[in-house]
């Protein structure tokens, strides 16, 4: 499967409708199945001395829980399941995409925009439910001089509505760029070997191995950045400062 093309798995191989199963939806389903296996099947024993699988699940749980408490406050803990789901879903999509011949759904803006819009709409609704019309005061800095407030209001509105754009592009662009670089080095290695310059192939091969290690780190960092920005936006909606 081509890493950069969303393709239907059935039918004529070209037409995509609302319910078409594509390589992207397949790997998102695999990610959900892997998450369920880790968090449900891996912890069903609830042992006092946890197994390796249970330890990993508890480590992820504690990591996200601390992040939500530290960034958004203890009052945001009722939204913890949503943020935890976002984090592990993005993390597993990123990591599973490192498997040869796999597909990385989070390298496509169509997926990341949907996740970012879900966060944006949810946080905005939470803000209005908690504060009512007073939530609009978030865009009107009362501490600023009167003549400066309209200008700052416009800036705040623009920055607020740009959030889903930056939130989605950051994740999608980083994942796509990393895979593109790895593909370049892999192609270069194959070309050098095919040209009969086997010993020289160690250079692009070494670069590809290094990029692979970096990409695993990026896979975690991008999931963390997406989740922590969600916590920041949630904190703004809950506390308006």
PDB file of C-alpha atoms in Angstrom:
ATOM      1  CA  UNK A   1       0.000   0.000   0.000  1.00  0.00           C
ATOM      2  CA  UNK A   2       1.278   3.405  -0.912  1.00  0.00           C
ATOM      3  CA  UNK A   3       1.915   5.409   2.254  1.00  0.00           C
ATOM      4  CA  UNK A   4       0.646   8.652   0.766  1.00  0.00           C
ATOM      5  CA  UNK A   5      -2.496   7.561  -1.107  1.00  0.00           C
ATOM      6  CA  UNK A   6      -5.827   6.668   0.487  1.00  0.00           C
ATOM      7  CA  UNK A   7      -7.215   3.750  -1.530  1.00  0.00           C
ATOM      8  CA  UNK A   8     -10.462   1.753  -1.277  1.00  0.00           C
ATOM      9  CA  UNK A   9      -9.873  -1.892  -0.439  1.00  0.00           C
ATOM     10  CA  UNK A  10     -12.919  -3.210  -2.272  1.00  0.00           C
ATOM     11  CA  UNK A  11     -14.878  -2.400  -5.407  1.00  0.00           C
ATOM     12  CA  UNK A  12     -13.202  -0.866  -8.431  1.00  0.00           C
ATOM     13  CA  UNK A  13     -10.273   0.387  -6.367  1.00  0.00           C
ATOM     14  CA  UNK A  14     -10.944   4.020  -7.243  1.00  0.00           C
ATOM     15  CA  UNK A  15     -14.380   5.205  -6.080  1.00  0.00           C
ATOM     16  CA  UNK A  16     -14.629   6.364  -2.469  1.00  0.00           C
ATOM     17  CA  UNK A  17     -18.008   6.993  -0.831  1.00  0.00           C
ATOM     18  CA  UNK A  18     -19.043   7.799   2.732  1.00  0.00           C
ATOM     19  CA  UNK A  19     -18.923   4.148   3.830  1.00  0.00           C
ATOM     20  CA  UNK A  20     -16.031   2.897   1.678  1.00  0.00           C
ATOM     21  CA  UNK A  21     -13.451   0.822   3.552  1.00  0.00           C
ATOM     22  CA  UNK A  22     -10.032   2.262   2.691  1.00  0.00           C
ATOM     23  CA  UNK A  23      -6.483   1.508   3.764  1.00  0.00           C
ATOM     24  CA  UNK A  24      -6.801   4.463   6.152  1.00  0.00           C
ATOM     25  CA  UNK A  25      -9.934   3.153   7.881  1.00  0.00           C
ATOM     26  CA  UNK A  26      -8.430  -0.342   8.018  1.00  0.00           C
ATOM     27  CA  UNK A  27      -5.372   0.839   9.935  1.00  0.00           C
ATOM     28  CA  UNK A  28      -7.486   3.023  12.215  1.00  0.00           C
ATOM     29  CA  UNK A  29      -9.514  -0.082  13.031  1.00  0.00           C
ATOM     30  CA  UNK A  30      -6.292  -2.013  13.674  1.00  0.00           C
ATOM     31  CA  UNK A  31      -5.151   0.792  15.995  1.00  0.00           C
ATOM     32  CA  UNK A  32      -8.445   0.625  17.928  1.00  0.00           C
ATOM     33  CA  UNK A  33      -8.162  -3.171  18.166  1.00  0.00           C
ATOM     34  CA  UNK A  34      -4.590  -2.900  19.455  1.00  0.00           C
ATOM     35  CA  UNK A  35      -5.653  -0.305  22.042  1.00  0.00           C
ATOM     36  CA  UNK A  36      -8.511  -2.545  23.192  1.00  0.00           C
ATOM     37  CA  UNK A  37      -6.146  -5.495  23.485  1.00  0.00           C
ATOM     38  CA  UNK A  38      -3.764  -3.436  25.623  1.00  0.00           C
ATOM     39  CA  UNK A  39      -6.217  -1.593  27.859  1.00  0.00           C
ATOM     40  CA  UNK A  40      -8.992  -4.191  28.196  1.00  0.00           C
ATOM     41  CA  UNK A  41      -7.508  -7.624  27.662  1.00  0.00           C
ATOM     42  CA  UNK A  42      -4.123  -6.668  29.072  1.00  0.00           C
ATOM     43  CA  UNK A  43      -5.571  -5.398  32.353  1.00  0.00           C
ATOM     44  CA  UNK A  44      -8.446  -7.812  32.953  1.00  0.00           C
ATOM     45  CA  UNK A  45      -6.430  -9.667  35.588  1.00  0.00           C
ATOM     46  CA  UNK A  46      -5.917  -6.491  37.682  1.00  0.00           C
ATOM     47  CA  UNK A  47      -2.935  -8.106  39.378  1.00  0.00           C
ATOM     48  CA  UNK A  48      -1.234  -6.405  42.307  1.00  0.00           C
ATOM     49  CA  UNK A  49       2.010  -7.440  40.640  1.00  0.00           C
ATOM     50  CA  UNK A  50       1.184  -6.325  37.090  1.00  0.00           C
ATOM     51  CA  UNK A  51       2.260  -8.120  33.968  1.00  0.00           C
ATOM     52  CA  UNK A  52       4.240  -6.294  31.310  1.00  0.00           C
ATOM     53  CA  UNK A  53       1.082  -5.541  29.339  1.00  0.00           C
ATOM     54  CA  UNK A  54      -0.732  -4.253  32.412  1.00  0.00           C
ATOM     55  CA  UNK A  55       2.305  -2.158  33.338  1.00  0.00           C
ATOM     56  CA  UNK A  56       2.307  -0.464  29.936  1.00  0.00           C
ATOM     57  CA  UNK A  57      -1.432   0.241  30.168  1.00  0.00           C
ATOM     58  CA  UNK A  58      -1.058   1.664  33.695  1.00  0.00           C
ATOM     59  CA  UNK A  59       1.923   3.747  32.588  1.00  0.00           C
ATOM     60  CA  UNK A  60      -0.095   5.312  29.762  1.00  0.00           C
ATOM     61  CA  UNK A  61      -3.035   5.897  32.114  1.00  0.00           C
ATOM     62  CA  UNK A  62      -0.891   7.577  34.763  1.00  0.00           C
ATOM     63  CA  UNK A  63       0.989   9.649  32.197  1.00  0.00           C
ATOM     64  CA  UNK A  64      -2.169  11.135  30.673  1.00  0.00           C
ATOM     65  CA  UNK A  65      -3.858  11.548  34.070  1.00  0.00           C
ATOM     66  CA  UNK A  66      -0.943  13.601  35.393  1.00  0.00           C
ATOM     67  CA  UNK A  67      -0.901  15.666  32.216  1.00  0.00           C
ATOM     68  CA  UNK A  68      -4.607  16.519  32.506  1.00  0.00           C
ATOM     69  CA  UNK A  69      -4.323  17.407  36.206  1.00  0.00           C
ATOM     70  CA  UNK A  70      -1.183  19.531  35.768  1.00  0.00           C
ATOM     71  CA  UNK A  71      -2.334  21.460  32.682  1.00  0.00           C
ATOM     72  CA  UNK A  72      -6.125  21.688  32.899  1.00  0.00           C
ATOM     73  CA  UNK A  73      -6.631  21.232  36.657  1.00  0.00           C
ATOM     74  CA  UNK A  74      -8.405  18.609  38.723  1.00  0.00           C
ATOM     75  CA  UNK A  75     -11.757  20.006  37.617  1.00  0.00           C
ATOM     76  CA  UNK A  76     -10.995  18.730  34.107  1.00  0.00           C
ATOM     77  CA  UNK A  77     -10.663  15.099  35.222  1.00  0.00           C
ATOM     78  CA  UNK A  78     -14.189  14.287  34.055  1.00  0.00           C
ATOM     79  CA  UNK A  79     -12.904  14.885  30.525  1.00  0.00           C
ATOM     80  CA  UNK A  80      -9.934  12.576  31.080  1.00  0.00           C
ATOM     81  CA  UNK A  81     -11.433   9.611  29.145  1.00  0.00           C
ATOM     82  CA  UNK A  82     -11.728  11.772  26.021  1.00  0.00           C
ATOM     83  CA  UNK A  83      -8.172  13.080  26.219  1.00  0.00           C
ATOM     84  CA  UNK A  84      -6.818   9.613  27.019  1.00  0.00           C
ATOM     85  CA  UNK A  85      -8.637   8.211  23.980  1.00  0.00           C
ATOM     86  CA  UNK A  86      -7.180  10.924  21.754  1.00  0.00           C
ATOM     87  CA  UNK A  87      -3.658  10.327  23.028  1.00  0.00           C
ATOM     88  CA  UNK A  88      -3.590   6.538  22.692  1.00  0.00           C
ATOM     89  CA  UNK A  89      -5.401   6.584  19.330  1.00  0.00           C
ATOM     90  CA  UNK A  90      -2.912   9.021  17.796  1.00  0.00           C
ATOM     91  CA  UNK A  91       0.031   7.234  19.424  1.00  0.00           C
ATOM     92  CA  UNK A  92      -0.985   3.818  18.116  1.00  0.00           C
ATOM     93  CA  UNK A  93      -1.753   5.167  14.618  1.00  0.00           C
ATOM     94  CA  UNK A  94       1.699   6.783  14.566  1.00  0.00           C
ATOM     95  CA  UNK A  95       3.570   3.738  15.838  1.00  0.00           C
ATOM     96  CA  UNK A  96       1.704   1.157  13.744  1.00  0.00           C
ATOM     97  CA  UNK A  97       2.493   3.269  10.691  1.00  0.00           C
ATOM     98  CA  UNK A  98       6.163   2.428  11.225  1.00  0.00           C
ATOM     99  CA  UNK A  99       5.509  -1.212  10.292  1.00  0.00           C
ATOM    100  CA  UNK A 100       6.722  -1.949   6.732  1.00  0.00           C
ATOM    101  CA  UNK A 101       3.851  -1.819   4.190  1.00  0.00           C
ATOM    102  CA  UNK A 102       1.587  -0.304   6.862  1.00  0.00           C
ATOM    103  CA  UNK A 103      -0.384   2.930   6.539  1.00  0.00           C
ATOM    104  CA  UNK A 104      -0.296   5.963   8.826  1.00  0.00           C
ATOM    105  CA  UNK A 105      -3.765   7.603   9.011  1.00  0.00           C
ATOM    106  CA  UNK A 106      -2.380  10.531  11.029  1.00  0.00           C
ATOM    107  CA  UNK A 107      -0.148  11.535   8.125  1.00  0.00           C
ATOM    108  CA  UNK A 108      -3.270  12.726   6.276  1.00  0.00           C
ATOM    109  CA  UNK A 109      -4.944  16.051   6.955  1.00  0.00           C
ATOM    110  CA  UNK A 110      -8.378  14.478   6.402  1.00  0.00           C
ATOM    111  CA  UNK A 111      -7.892  12.508   9.617  1.00  0.00           C
ATOM    112  CA  UNK A 112      -6.081  15.126  11.703  1.00  0.00           C
ATOM    113  CA  UNK A 113      -8.569  17.874  10.784  1.00  0.00           C
ATOM    114  CA  UNK A 114     -11.428  15.678  11.995  1.00  0.00           C
ATOM    115  CA  UNK A 115      -9.663  15.093  15.320  1.00  0.00           C
ATOM    116  CA  UNK A 116      -8.809  18.793  15.685  1.00  0.00           C
ATOM    117  CA  UNK A 117     -12.357  19.941  14.828  1.00  0.00           C
ATOM    118  CA  UNK A 118     -13.751  17.493  17.382  1.00  0.00           C
ATOM    119  CA  UNK A 119     -11.521  19.084  20.031  1.00  0.00           C
ATOM    120  CA  UNK A 120     -12.350  22.620  18.909  1.00  0.00           C
ATOM    121  CA  UNK A 121     -16.123  22.072  18.919  1.00  0.00           C
ATOM    122  CA  UNK A 122     -16.068  20.144  22.204  1.00  0.00           C
ATOM    123  CA  UNK A 123     -14.004  22.777  24.017  1.00  0.00           C
ATOM    124  CA  UNK A 124     -16.165  25.613  22.667  1.00  0.00           C
ATOM    125  CA  UNK A 125     -19.363  23.864  23.761  1.00  0.00           C
ATOM    126  CA  UNK A 126     -17.874  23.221  27.214  1.00  0.00           C
ATOM    127  CA  UNK A 127     -16.977  26.909  27.504  1.00  0.00           C
ATOM    128  CA  UNK A 128     -20.516  28.070  26.697  1.00  0.00           C
ATOM    129  CA  UNK A 129     -22.149  25.408  28.880  1.00  0.00           C
ATOM    130  CA  UNK A 130     -20.002  26.366  31.875  1.00  0.00           C
ATOM    131  CA  UNK A 131     -19.997  30.147  31.482  1.00  0.00           C
ATOM    132  CA  UNK A 132     -22.921  30.916  29.172  1.00  0.00           C
ATOM    133  CA  UNK A 133     -22.660  34.170  27.243  1.00  0.00           C
ATOM    134  CA  UNK A 134     -19.882  35.239  29.631  1.00  0.00           C
ATOM    135  CA  UNK A 135     -17.588  32.932  27.676  1.00  0.00           C
ATOM    136  CA  UNK A 136     -17.465  35.626  25.001  1.00  0.00           C
ATOM    137  CA  UNK A 137     -15.501  37.671  27.518  1.00  0.00           C
ATOM    138  CA  UNK A 138     -12.600  35.366  26.727  1.00  0.00           C
ATOM    139  CA  UNK A 139     -12.146  37.424  23.549  1.00  0.00           C
ATOM    140  CA  UNK A 140     -12.474  40.820  25.256  1.00  0.00           C
ATOM    141  CA  UNK A 141      -9.382  41.612  27.406  1.00  0.00           C
ATOM    142  CA  UNK A 142     -10.739  43.873  30.147  1.00  0.00           C
ATOM    143  CA  UNK A 143      -7.280  44.673  31.500  1.00  0.00           C
ATOM    144  CA  UNK A 144      -6.201  46.355  28.249  1.00  0.00           C
ATOM    145  CA  UNK A 145      -6.762  50.079  27.546  1.00  0.00           C
ATOM    146  CA  UNK A 146     -10.151  50.822  26.017  1.00  0.00           C
ATOM    147  CA  UNK A 147      -8.824  51.910  22.636  1.00  0.00           C
ATOM    148  CA  UNK A 148      -6.746  48.717  22.354  1.00  0.00           C
ATOM    149  CA  UNK A 149      -9.503  46.250  23.236  1.00  0.00           C
ATOM    150  CA  UNK A 150     -11.161  46.061  19.766  1.00  0.00           C
ATOM    151  CA  UNK A 151      -7.806  45.324  18.135  1.00  0.00           C
ATOM    152  CA  UNK A 152      -6.966  42.649  20.702  1.00  0.00           C
ATOM    153  CA  UNK A 153     -10.470  41.208  20.320  1.00  0.00           C
ATOM    154  CA  UNK A 154      -9.928  40.694  16.589  1.00  0.00           C
ATOM    155  CA  UNK A 155      -6.530  39.100  17.282  1.00  0.00           C
ATOM    156  CA  UNK A 156      -8.038  36.791  19.913  1.00  0.00           C
ATOM    157  CA  UNK A 157     -10.844  35.727  17.572  1.00  0.00           C
ATOM    158  CA  UNK A 158      -8.419  34.963  14.751  1.00  0.00           C
ATOM    159  CA  UNK A 159      -6.076  33.012  17.023  1.00  0.00           C
ATOM    160  CA  UNK A 160      -9.006  31.067  18.486  1.00  0.00           C
ATOM    161  CA  UNK A 161     -10.433  29.989  15.133  1.00  0.00           C
ATOM    162  CA  UNK A 162      -6.978  29.156  13.780  1.00  0.00           C
ATOM    163  CA  UNK A 163      -6.555  26.585  16.561  1.00  0.00           C
ATOM    164  CA  UNK A 164      -7.980  23.602  14.630  1.00  0.00           C
ATOM    165  CA  UNK A 165      -5.796  24.485  11.639  1.00  0.00           C
ATOM    166  CA  UNK A 166      -2.534  24.572  13.581  1.00  0.00           C
ATOM    167  CA  UNK A 167      -3.652  21.618  15.730  1.00  0.00           C
ATOM    168  CA  UNK A 168      -4.233  19.407  12.693  1.00  0.00           C
ATOM    169  CA  UNK A 169      -1.466  20.597  10.368  1.00  0.00           C
ATOM    170  CA  UNK A 170       1.212  20.152  13.041  1.00  0.00           C
ATOM    171  CA  UNK A 171       0.405  16.463  13.472  1.00  0.00           C
ATOM    172  CA  UNK A 172      -0.229  15.641   9.817  1.00  0.00           C
ATOM    173  CA  UNK A 173       2.761  17.538   8.439  1.00  0.00           C
ATOM    174  CA  UNK A 174       5.225  16.054  10.928  1.00  0.00           C
ATOM    175  CA  UNK A 175       4.119  12.491  10.301  1.00  0.00           C
ATOM    176  CA  UNK A 176       4.036  12.888   6.521  1.00  0.00           C
ATOM    177  CA  UNK A 177       7.431  14.607   6.389  1.00  0.00           C
ATOM    178  CA  UNK A 178       9.093  11.905   8.469  1.00  0.00           C
ATOM    179  CA  UNK A 179       7.761   9.084   6.302  1.00  0.00           C
ATOM    180  CA  UNK A 180       8.721  10.963   3.145  1.00  0.00           C
ATOM    181  CA  UNK A 181      12.333  11.298   4.321  1.00  0.00           C
ATOM    182  CA  UNK A 182      12.460   7.605   5.249  1.00  0.00           C
ATOM    183  CA  UNK A 183      11.104   6.701   1.815  1.00  0.00           C
ATOM    184  CA  UNK A 184      13.784   8.825   0.137  1.00  0.00           C
ATOM    185  CA  UNK A 185      16.591   7.106   2.044  1.00  0.00           C
ATOM    186  CA  UNK A 186      15.080   3.668   1.374  1.00  0.00           C
ATOM    187  CA  UNK A 187      14.879   4.422  -2.344  1.00  0.00           C
ATOM    188  CA  UNK A 188      18.435   5.750  -2.354  1.00  0.00           C
ATOM    189  CA  UNK A 189      19.688   2.598  -0.640  1.00  0.00           C
ATOM    190  CA  UNK A 190      17.966   0.416  -3.245  1.00  0.00           C
ATOM    191  CA  UNK A 191      19.420   2.505  -6.099  1.00  0.00           C
ATOM    192  CA  UNK A 192      22.955   2.265  -4.724  1.00  0.00           C
ATOM    193  CA  UNK A 193      22.703  -1.508  -4.299  1.00  0.00           C
ATOM    194  CA  UNK A 194      21.180  -1.940  -7.771  1.00  0.00           C
ATOM    195  CA  UNK A 195      24.040   0.117  -9.212  1.00  0.00           C
ATOM    196  CA  UNK A 196      26.583  -2.341  -7.869  1.00  0.00           C
ATOM    197  CA  UNK A 197      27.879  -0.002  -5.150  1.00  0.00           C
ATOM    198  CA  UNK A 198      27.010  -2.259  -2.238  1.00  0.00           C
ATOM    199  CA  UNK A 199      29.576  -0.909   0.293  1.00  0.00           C
ATOM    200  CA  UNK A 200      28.418   2.655  -0.328  1.00  0.00           C
ATOM    201  CA  UNK A 201      24.863   1.653   0.598  1.00  0.00           C
ATOM    202  CA  UNK A 202      25.873   1.685   4.265  1.00  0.00           C
ATOM    203  CA  UNK A 203      25.573   5.493   4.237  1.00  0.00           C
ATOM    204  CA  UNK A 204      21.905   5.862   3.184  1.00  0.00           C
ATOM    205  CA  UNK A 205      21.071   2.667   5.109  1.00  0.00           C
ATOM    206  CA  UNK A 206      22.572   4.122   8.274  1.00  0.00           C
ATOM    207  CA  UNK A 207      20.683   7.371   7.698  1.00  0.00           C
ATOM    208  CA  UNK A 208      17.438   5.403   7.289  1.00  0.00           C
ATOM    209  CA  UNK A 209      18.044   3.519  10.541  1.00  0.00           C
ATOM    210  CA  UNK A 210      18.675   6.817  12.316  1.00  0.00           C
ATOM    211  CA  UNK A 211      15.522   8.346  10.829  1.00  0.00           C
ATOM    212  CA  UNK A 212      13.527   5.310  11.935  1.00  0.00           C
ATOM    213  CA  UNK A 213      14.651   5.841  15.545  1.00  0.00           C
ATOM    214  CA  UNK A 214      13.791   9.528  15.299  1.00  0.00           C
ATOM    215  CA  UNK A 215      10.377   8.728  13.826  1.00  0.00           C
ATOM    216  CA  UNK A 216       9.490   6.504  16.778  1.00  0.00           C
ATOM    217  CA  UNK A 217      10.326   9.451  19.037  1.00  0.00           C
ATOM    218  CA  UNK A 218       8.303  11.811  16.841  1.00  0.00           C
ATOM    219  CA  UNK A 219       5.363   9.378  16.943  1.00  0.00           C
ATOM    220  CA  UNK A 220       5.214   9.747  20.734  1.00  0.00           C
ATOM    221  CA  UNK A 221       5.979  13.479  20.793  1.00  0.00           C
ATOM    222  CA  UNK A 222       3.234  14.334  18.280  1.00  0.00           C
ATOM    223  CA  UNK A 223       0.637  12.352  20.246  1.00  0.00           C
ATOM    224  CA  UNK A 224       1.802  14.144  23.403  1.00  0.00           C
ATOM    225  CA  UNK A 225       1.695  17.585  21.764  1.00  0.00           C
ATOM    226  CA  UNK A 226      -1.826  16.975  20.421  1.00  0.00           C
ATOM    227  CA  UNK A 227      -3.048  15.840  23.840  1.00  0.00           C
ATOM    228  CA  UNK A 228      -1.374  18.596  25.827  1.00  0.00           C
ATOM    229  CA  UNK A 229      -2.713  21.298  23.489  1.00  0.00           C
ATOM    230  CA  UNK A 230      -6.162  19.801  24.023  1.00  0.00           C
ATOM    231  CA  UNK A 231      -5.581  20.190  27.777  1.00  0.00           C
ATOM    232  CA  UNK A 232      -4.508  23.819  27.280  1.00  0.00           C
ATOM    233  CA  UNK A 233      -7.639  24.590  25.249  1.00  0.00           C
ATOM    234  CA  UNK A 234      -9.776  22.838  27.862  1.00  0.00           C
ATOM    235  CA  UNK A 235      -8.138  24.873  30.615  1.00  0.00           C
ATOM    236  CA  UNK A 236      -9.014  28.087  28.741  1.00  0.00           C
ATOM    237  CA  UNK A 237     -12.638  26.975  28.384  1.00  0.00           C
ATOM    238  CA  UNK A 238     -12.958  26.050  32.061  1.00  0.00           C
ATOM    239  CA  UNK A 239     -11.084  28.964  33.630  1.00  0.00           C
ATOM    240  CA  UNK A 240     -11.138  31.669  30.909  1.00  0.00           C
ATOM    241  CA  UNK A 241      -7.601  32.855  31.549  1.00  0.00           C
TER     242      UNK A 241
END
